[in-house]
PDB file of C-alpha atoms in Angstrom:
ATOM      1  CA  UNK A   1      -8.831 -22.323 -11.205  1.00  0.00           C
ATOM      2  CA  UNK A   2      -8.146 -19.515 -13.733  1.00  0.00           C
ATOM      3  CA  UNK A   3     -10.942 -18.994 -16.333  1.00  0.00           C
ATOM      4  CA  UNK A   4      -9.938 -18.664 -19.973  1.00  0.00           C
ATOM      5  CA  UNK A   5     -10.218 -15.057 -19.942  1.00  0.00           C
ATOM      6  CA  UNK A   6      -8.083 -15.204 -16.488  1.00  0.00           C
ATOM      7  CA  UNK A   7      -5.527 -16.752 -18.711  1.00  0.00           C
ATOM      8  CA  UNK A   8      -5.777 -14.197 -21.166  1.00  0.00           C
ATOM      9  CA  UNK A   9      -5.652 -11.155 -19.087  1.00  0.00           C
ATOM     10  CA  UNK A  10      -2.851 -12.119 -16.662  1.00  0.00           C
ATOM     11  CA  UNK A  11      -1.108 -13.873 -19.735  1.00  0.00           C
ATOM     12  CA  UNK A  12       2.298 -11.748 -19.730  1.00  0.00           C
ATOM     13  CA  UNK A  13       2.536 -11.930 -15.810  1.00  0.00           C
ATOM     14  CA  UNK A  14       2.066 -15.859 -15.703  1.00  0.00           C
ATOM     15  CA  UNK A  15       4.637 -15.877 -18.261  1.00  0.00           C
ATOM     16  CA  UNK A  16       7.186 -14.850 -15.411  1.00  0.00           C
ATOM     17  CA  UNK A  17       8.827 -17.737 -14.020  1.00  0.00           C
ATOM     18  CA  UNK A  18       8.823 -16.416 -10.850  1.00  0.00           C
ATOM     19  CA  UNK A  19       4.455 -15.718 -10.816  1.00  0.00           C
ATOM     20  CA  UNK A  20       3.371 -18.840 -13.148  1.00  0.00           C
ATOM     21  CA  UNK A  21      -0.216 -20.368 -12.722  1.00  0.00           C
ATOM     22  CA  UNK A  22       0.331 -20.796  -9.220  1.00  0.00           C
ATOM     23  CA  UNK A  23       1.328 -17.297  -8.040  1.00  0.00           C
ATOM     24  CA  UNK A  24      -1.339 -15.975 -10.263  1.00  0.00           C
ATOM     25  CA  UNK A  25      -3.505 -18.513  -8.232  1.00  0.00           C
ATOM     26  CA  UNK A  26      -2.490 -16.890  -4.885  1.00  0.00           C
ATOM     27  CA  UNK A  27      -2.991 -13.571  -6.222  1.00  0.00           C
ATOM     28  CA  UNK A  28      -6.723 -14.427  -6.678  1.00  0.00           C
ATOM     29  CA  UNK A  29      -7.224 -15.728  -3.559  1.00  0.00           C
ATOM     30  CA  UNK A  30      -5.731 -12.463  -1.984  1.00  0.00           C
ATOM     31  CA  UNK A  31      -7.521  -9.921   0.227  1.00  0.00           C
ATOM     32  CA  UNK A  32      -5.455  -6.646   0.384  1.00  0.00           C
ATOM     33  CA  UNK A  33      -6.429  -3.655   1.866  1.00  0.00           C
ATOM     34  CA  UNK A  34      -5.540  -0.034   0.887  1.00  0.00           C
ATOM     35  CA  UNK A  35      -5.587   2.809   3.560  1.00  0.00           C
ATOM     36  CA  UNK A  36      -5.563   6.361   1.393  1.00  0.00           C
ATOM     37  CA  UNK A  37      -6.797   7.023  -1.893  1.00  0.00           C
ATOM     38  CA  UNK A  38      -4.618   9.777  -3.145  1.00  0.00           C
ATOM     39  CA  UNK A  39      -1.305  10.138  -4.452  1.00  0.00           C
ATOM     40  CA  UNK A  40       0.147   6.861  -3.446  1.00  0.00           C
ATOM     41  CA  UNK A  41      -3.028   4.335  -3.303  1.00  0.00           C
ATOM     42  CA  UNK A  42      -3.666   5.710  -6.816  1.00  0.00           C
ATOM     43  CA  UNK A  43      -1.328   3.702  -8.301  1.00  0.00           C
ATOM     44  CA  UNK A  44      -1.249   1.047  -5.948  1.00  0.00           C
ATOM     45  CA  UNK A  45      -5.546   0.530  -6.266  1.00  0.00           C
ATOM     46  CA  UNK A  46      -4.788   0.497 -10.102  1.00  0.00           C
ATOM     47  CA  UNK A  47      -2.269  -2.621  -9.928  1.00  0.00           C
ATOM     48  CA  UNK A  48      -3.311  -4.706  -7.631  1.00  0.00           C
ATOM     49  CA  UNK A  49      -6.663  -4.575  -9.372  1.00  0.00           C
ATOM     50  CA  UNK A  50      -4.779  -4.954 -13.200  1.00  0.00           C
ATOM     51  CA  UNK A  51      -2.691  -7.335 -11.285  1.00  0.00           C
ATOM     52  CA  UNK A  52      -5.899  -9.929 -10.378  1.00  0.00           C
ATOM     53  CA  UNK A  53      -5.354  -9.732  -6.747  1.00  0.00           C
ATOM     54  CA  UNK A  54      -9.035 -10.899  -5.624  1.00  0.00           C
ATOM     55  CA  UNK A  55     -10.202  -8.718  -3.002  1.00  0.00           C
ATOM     56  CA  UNK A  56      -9.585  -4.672  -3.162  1.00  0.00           C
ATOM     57  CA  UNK A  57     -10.604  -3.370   0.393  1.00  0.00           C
ATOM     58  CA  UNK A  58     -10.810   0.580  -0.044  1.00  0.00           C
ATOM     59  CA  UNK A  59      -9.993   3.067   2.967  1.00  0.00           C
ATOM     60  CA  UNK A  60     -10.350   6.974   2.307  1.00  0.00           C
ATOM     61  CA  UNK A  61     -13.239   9.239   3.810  1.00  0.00           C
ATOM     62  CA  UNK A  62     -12.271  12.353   1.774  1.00  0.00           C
ATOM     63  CA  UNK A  63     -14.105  13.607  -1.166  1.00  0.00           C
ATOM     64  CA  UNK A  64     -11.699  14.523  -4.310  1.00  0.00           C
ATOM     65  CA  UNK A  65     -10.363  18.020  -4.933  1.00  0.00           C
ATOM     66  CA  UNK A  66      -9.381  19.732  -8.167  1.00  0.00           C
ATOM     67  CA  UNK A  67      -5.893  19.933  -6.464  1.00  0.00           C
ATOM     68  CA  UNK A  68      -5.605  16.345  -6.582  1.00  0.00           C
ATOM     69  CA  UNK A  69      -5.271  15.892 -10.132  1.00  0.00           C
ATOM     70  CA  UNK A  70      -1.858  16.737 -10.740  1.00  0.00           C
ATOM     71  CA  UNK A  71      -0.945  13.238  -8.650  1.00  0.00           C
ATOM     72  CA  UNK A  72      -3.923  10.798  -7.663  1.00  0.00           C
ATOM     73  CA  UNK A  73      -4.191   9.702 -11.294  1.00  0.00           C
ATOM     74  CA  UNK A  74      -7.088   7.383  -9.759  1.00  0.00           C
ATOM     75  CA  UNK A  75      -9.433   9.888 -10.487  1.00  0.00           C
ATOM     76  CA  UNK A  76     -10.773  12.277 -12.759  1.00  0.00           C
ATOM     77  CA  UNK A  77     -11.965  15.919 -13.468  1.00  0.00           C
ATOM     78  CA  UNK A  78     -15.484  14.312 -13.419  1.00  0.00           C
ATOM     79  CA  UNK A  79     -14.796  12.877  -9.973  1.00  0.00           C
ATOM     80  CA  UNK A  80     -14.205  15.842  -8.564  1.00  0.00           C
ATOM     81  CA  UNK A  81     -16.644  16.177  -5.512  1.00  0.00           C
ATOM     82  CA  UNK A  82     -17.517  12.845  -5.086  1.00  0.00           C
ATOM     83  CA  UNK A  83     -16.015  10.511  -2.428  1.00  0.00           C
ATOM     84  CA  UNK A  84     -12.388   8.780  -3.476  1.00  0.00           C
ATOM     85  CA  UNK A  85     -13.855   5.387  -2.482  1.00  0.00           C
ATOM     86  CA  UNK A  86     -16.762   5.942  -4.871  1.00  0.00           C
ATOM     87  CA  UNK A  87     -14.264   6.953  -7.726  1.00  0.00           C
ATOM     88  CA  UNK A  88     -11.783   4.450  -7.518  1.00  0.00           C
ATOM     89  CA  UNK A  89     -14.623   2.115  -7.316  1.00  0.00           C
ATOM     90  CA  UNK A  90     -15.713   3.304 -11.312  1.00  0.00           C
ATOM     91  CA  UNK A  91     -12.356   3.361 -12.113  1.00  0.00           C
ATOM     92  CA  UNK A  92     -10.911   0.033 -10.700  1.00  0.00           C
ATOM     93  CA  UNK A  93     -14.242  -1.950 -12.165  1.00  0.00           C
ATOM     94  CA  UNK A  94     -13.912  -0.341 -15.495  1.00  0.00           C
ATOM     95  CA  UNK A  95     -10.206  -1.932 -15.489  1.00  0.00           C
ATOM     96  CA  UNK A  96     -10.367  -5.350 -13.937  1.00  0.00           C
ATOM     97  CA  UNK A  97     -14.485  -6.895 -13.409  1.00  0.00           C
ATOM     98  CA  UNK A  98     -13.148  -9.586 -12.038  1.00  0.00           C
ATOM     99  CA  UNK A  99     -11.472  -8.048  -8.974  1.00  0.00           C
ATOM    100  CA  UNK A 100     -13.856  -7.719  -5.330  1.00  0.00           C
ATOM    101  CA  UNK A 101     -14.086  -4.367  -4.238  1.00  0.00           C
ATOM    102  CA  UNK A 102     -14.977  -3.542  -0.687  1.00  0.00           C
ATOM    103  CA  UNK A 103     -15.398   0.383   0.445  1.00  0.00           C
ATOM    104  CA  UNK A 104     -14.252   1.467   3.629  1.00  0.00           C
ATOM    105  CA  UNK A 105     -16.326   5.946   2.987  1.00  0.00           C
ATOM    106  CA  UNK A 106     -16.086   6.307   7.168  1.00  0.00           C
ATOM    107  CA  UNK A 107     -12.958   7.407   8.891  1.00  0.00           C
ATOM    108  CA  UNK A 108     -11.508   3.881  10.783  1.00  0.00           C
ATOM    109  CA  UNK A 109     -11.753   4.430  14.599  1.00  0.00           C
ATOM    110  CA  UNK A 110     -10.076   1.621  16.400  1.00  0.00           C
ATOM    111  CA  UNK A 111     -12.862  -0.890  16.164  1.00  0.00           C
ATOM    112  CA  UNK A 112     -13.376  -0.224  12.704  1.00  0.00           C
ATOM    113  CA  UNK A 113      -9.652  -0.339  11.932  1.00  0.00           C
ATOM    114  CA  UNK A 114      -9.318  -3.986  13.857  1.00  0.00           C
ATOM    115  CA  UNK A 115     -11.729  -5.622  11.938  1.00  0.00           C
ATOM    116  CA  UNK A 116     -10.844  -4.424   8.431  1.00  0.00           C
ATOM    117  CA  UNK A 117      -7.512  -5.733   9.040  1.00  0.00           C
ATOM    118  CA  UNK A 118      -8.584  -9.097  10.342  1.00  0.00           C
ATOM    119  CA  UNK A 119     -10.389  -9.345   6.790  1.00  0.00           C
ATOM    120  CA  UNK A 120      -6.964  -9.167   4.575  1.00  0.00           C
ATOM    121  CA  UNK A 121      -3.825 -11.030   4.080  1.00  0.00           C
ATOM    122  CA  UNK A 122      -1.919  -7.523   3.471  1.00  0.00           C
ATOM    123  CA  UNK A 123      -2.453  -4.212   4.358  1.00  0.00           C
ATOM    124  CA  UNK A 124      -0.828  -1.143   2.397  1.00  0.00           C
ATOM    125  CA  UNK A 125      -0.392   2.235   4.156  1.00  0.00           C
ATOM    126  CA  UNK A 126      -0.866   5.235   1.462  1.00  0.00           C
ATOM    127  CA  UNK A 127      -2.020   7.840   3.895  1.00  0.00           C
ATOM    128  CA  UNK A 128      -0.098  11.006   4.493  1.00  0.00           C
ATOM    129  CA  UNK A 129      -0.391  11.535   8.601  1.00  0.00           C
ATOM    130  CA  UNK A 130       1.352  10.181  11.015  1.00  0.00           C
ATOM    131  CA  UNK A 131      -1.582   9.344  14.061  1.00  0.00           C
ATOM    132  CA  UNK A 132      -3.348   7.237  11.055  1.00  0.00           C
ATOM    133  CA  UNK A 133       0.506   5.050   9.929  1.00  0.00           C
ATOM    134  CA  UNK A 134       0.855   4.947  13.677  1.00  0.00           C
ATOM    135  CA  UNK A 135      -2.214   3.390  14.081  1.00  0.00           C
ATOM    136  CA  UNK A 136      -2.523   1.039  10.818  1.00  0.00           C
ATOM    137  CA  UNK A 137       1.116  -0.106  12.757  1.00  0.00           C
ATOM    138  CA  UNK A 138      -0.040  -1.255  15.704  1.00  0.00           C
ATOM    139  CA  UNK A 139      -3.085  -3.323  14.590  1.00  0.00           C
ATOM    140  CA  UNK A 140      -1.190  -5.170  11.867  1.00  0.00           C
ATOM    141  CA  UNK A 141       1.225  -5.607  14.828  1.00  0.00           C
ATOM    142  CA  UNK A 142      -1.375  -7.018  16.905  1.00  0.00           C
ATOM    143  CA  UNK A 143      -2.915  -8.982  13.859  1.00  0.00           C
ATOM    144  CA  UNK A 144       0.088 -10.451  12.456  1.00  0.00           C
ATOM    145  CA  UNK A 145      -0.311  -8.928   9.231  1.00  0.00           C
ATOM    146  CA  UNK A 146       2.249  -7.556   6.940  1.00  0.00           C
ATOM    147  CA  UNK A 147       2.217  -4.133   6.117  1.00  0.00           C
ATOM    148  CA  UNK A 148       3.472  -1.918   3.015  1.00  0.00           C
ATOM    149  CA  UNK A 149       4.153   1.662   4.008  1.00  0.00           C
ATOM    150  CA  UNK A 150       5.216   4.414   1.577  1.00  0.00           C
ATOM    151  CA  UNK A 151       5.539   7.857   2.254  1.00  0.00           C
ATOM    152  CA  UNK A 152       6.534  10.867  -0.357  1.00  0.00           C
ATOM    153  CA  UNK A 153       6.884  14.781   0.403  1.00  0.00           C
ATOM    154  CA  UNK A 154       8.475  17.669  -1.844  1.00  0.00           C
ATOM    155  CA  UNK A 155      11.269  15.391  -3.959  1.00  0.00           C
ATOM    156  CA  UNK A 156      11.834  12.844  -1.765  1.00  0.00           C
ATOM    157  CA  UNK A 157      10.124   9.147  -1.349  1.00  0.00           C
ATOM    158  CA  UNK A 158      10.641   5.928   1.501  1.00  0.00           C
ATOM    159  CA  UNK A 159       9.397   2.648   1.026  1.00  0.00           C
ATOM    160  CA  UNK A 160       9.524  -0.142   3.650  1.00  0.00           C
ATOM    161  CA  UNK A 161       7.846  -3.155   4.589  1.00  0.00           C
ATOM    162  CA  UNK A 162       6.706  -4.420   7.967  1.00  0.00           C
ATOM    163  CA  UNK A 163       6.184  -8.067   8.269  1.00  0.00           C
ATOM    164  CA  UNK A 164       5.320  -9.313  12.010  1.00  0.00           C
ATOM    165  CA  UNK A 165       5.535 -13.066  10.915  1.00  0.00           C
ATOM    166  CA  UNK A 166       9.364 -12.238  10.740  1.00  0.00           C
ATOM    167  CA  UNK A 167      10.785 -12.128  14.298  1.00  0.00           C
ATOM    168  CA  UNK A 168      13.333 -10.163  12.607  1.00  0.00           C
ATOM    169  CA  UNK A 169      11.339  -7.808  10.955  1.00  0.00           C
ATOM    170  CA  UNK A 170      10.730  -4.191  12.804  1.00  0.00           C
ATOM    171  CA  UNK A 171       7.659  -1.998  12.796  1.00  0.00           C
ATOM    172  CA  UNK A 172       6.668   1.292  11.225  1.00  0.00           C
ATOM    173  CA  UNK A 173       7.037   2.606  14.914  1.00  0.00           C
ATOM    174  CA  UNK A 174      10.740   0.994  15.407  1.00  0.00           C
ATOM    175  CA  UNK A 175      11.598   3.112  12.556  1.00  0.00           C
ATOM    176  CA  UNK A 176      10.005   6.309  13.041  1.00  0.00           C
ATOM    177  CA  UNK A 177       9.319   6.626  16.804  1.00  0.00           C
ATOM    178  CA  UNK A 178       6.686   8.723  18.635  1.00  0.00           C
ATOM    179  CA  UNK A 179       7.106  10.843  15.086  1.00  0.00           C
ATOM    180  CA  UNK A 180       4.796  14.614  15.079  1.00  0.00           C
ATOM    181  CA  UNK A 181       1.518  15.359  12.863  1.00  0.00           C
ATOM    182  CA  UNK A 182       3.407  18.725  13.119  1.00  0.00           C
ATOM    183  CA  UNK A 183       5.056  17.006   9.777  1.00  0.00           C
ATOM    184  CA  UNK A 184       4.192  18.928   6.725  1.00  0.00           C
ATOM    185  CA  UNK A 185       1.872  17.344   4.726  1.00  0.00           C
ATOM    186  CA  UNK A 186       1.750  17.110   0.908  1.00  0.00           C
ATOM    187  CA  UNK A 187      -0.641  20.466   0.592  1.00  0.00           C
ATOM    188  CA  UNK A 188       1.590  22.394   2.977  1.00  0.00           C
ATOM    189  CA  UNK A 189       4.998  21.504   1.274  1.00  0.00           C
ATOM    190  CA  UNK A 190       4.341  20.563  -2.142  1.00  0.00           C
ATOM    191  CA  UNK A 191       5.297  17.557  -4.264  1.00  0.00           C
ATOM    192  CA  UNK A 192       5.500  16.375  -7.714  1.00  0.00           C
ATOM    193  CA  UNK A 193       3.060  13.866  -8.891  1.00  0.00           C
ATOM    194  CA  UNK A 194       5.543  11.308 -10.594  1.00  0.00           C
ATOM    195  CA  UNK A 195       7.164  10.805  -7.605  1.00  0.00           C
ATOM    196  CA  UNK A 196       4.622   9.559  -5.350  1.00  0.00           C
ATOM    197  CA  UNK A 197       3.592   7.476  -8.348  1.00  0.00           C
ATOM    198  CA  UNK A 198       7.090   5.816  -8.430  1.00  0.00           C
ATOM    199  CA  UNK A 199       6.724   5.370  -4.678  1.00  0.00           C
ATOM    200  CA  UNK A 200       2.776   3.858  -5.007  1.00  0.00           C
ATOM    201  CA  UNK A 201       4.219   1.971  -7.971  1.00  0.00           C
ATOM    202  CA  UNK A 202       6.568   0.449  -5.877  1.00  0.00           C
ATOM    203  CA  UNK A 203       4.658  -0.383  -3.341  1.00  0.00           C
ATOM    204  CA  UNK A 204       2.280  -2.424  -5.096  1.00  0.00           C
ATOM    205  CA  UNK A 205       5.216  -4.480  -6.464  1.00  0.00           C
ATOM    206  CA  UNK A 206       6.239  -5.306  -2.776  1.00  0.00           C
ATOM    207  CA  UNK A 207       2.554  -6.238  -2.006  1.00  0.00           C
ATOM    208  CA  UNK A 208       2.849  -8.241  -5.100  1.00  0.00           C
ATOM    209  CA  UNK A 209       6.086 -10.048  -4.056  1.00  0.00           C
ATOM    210  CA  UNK A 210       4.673 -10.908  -0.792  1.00  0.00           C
ATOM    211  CA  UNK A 211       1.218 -12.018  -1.993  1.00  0.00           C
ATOM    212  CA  UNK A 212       2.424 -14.572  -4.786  1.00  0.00           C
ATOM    213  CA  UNK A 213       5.662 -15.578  -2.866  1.00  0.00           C
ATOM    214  CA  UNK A 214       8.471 -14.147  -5.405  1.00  0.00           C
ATOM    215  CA  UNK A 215      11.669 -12.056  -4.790  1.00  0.00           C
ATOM    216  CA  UNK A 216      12.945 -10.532  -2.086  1.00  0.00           C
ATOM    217  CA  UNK A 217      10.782  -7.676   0.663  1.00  0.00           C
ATOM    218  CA  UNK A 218      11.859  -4.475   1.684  1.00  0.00           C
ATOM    219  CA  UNK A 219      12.120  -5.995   5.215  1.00  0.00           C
ATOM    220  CA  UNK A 220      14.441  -4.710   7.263  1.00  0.00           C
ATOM    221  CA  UNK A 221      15.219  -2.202   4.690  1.00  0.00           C
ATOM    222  CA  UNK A 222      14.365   1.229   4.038  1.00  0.00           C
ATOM    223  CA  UNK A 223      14.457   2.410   0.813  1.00  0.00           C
ATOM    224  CA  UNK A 224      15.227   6.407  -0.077  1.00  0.00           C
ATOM    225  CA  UNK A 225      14.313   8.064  -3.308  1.00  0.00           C
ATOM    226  CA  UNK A 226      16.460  11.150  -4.082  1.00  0.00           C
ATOM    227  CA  UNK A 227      13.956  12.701  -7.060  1.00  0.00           C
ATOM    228  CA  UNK A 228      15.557  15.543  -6.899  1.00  0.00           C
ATOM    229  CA  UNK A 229      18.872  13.618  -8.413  1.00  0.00           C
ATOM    230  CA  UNK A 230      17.329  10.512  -9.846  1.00  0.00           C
ATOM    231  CA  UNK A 231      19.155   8.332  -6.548  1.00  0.00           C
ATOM    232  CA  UNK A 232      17.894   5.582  -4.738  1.00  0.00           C
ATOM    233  CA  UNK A 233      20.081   4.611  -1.321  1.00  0.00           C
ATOM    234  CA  UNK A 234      19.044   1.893   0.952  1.00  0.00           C
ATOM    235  CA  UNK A 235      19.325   1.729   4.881  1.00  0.00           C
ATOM    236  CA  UNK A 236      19.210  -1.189   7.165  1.00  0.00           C
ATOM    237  CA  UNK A 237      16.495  -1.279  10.057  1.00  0.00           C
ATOM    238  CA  UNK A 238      16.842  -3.639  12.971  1.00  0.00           C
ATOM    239  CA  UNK A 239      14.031  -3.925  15.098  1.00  0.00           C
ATOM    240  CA  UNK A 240      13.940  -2.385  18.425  1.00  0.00           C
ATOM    241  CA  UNK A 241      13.667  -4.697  21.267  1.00  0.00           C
ATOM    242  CA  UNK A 242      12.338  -2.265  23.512  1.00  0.00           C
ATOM    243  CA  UNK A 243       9.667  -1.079  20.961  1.00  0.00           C
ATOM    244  CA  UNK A 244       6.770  -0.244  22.500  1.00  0.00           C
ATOM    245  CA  UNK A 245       4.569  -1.489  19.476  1.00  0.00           C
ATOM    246  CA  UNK A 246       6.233  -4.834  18.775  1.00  0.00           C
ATOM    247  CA  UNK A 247       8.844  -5.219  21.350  1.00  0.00           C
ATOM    248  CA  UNK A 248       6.150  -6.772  24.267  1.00  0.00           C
ATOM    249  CA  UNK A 249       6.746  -3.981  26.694  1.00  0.00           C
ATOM    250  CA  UNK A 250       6.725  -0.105  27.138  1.00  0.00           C
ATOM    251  CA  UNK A 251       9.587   2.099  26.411  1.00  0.00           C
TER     252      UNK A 251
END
């Protein structure tokens, strides 16, 4: 049931035919988790939680920096030193009281990892390394959990979603391959702050869609962002049968 203040608060969403009481119901009942607290979780913590999805899980074991102001509009000047978890936590209660939050301060070792995926419906990846999306990958292979992964460098963005209840669907690592944390990262190469909020921004709609059962995933697609032109261009991905992740045998 939705309290009268529920009602209230999530009044212009349930107003959508496509969310109604019953989406809005679903969204309560969600557990989502959110690996990353910068840039692209920024916008995607502050959503879901305006959004009323129930349960917040938060991932990040980095403290915050004055240099990441100009993007992770999660936090604040007054945050800086303190952990992300513990200022998204302030920030995300002061929006939405009624949303569970769950902080993940340690780095997630394999064990760690397993079982804080086991505990959502959805996972979203926000991090900016590619050993950490590799390994978020493989355990919501394993756990049959659908994943949200965004990624945004310089002036460009790529949003896609990974959905093992699909047998169609491929995974992060059917896309990207053995990839290289020689990849420059955000402080090496530099990147403005409204685009990874477009890409976070977007993600969180995709988690939405797939939480409350409306429109249509990113499955099977990838989606480019062009900031540098104001483009968007769209590619199909087919999953790889020989996939080492989700394809049942080595490569």
């Amino acid at each position: 049931m939705l309290s009268d203040q529920e009602l209230l608060r999530y009044s212009r969403q349930i107003l959508l035919a496509q969310v109604d009481i019953d989406g809005q119901l679903r969204l309560k009942d969600s557990r989502v988790l959110i690996v990353g607290l910068g840039g692209l979780g920024s916008p995607v913590a502050l959503y879901l939680a305006a959004a009323g999805v129930g349960e917040l899980h938060l991932a990040d074991f980095d403290t915050v920096d004055l240099t990441n102001l100009q993007r992770q509009v999660l936090h604040d000047t007054a945050s800086v030193g303190l952990s992300k978890v513990d200022s998204a936590l302030n920030r995300l209660q002061a929006i939405n009281p009624e949303v569970r939050l769950v902080a993940h301060r340690s780095a997630l070792d394999e064990d760690s990892l397993t079982a804080a995926v086991q505990a959502v419906d959805l996972v979203l990846d926000c991090t900016d390394n590619f050993a950490t999306r590799e390994a978020v990958n493989a355990t919501c292979v394993a756990q049959g959990k659908p994943l949200v992964s965004g990624a945004a460098i310089r002036l460009e963005g790529q949003l896609s979603v990974f959905d093992p209840r699909r047998p169609e669907s491929p995974c992060y690592h059917c896309l990207y391959g053995h990839g290289s944390d020689a990849e420059l990262t955000c402080s090496e190469a530099g990147v403005v702050g409204p685009l990874v909020g477009l890409v976070g921004s977007l993600q969180a709609l995709e988690a939405l869609k797939l939480l409350a059962g409306f429109g249509e995933p990113l499955v099977g697609r990838l989606l480019l962002i062009d900031a540098l032109g104001s483009r968007f261009r769209e590619l199909r991905v087919k999953r790889d049968p020989g996939c080492s992740v989700c394809g049942g045998h080595d490569d």
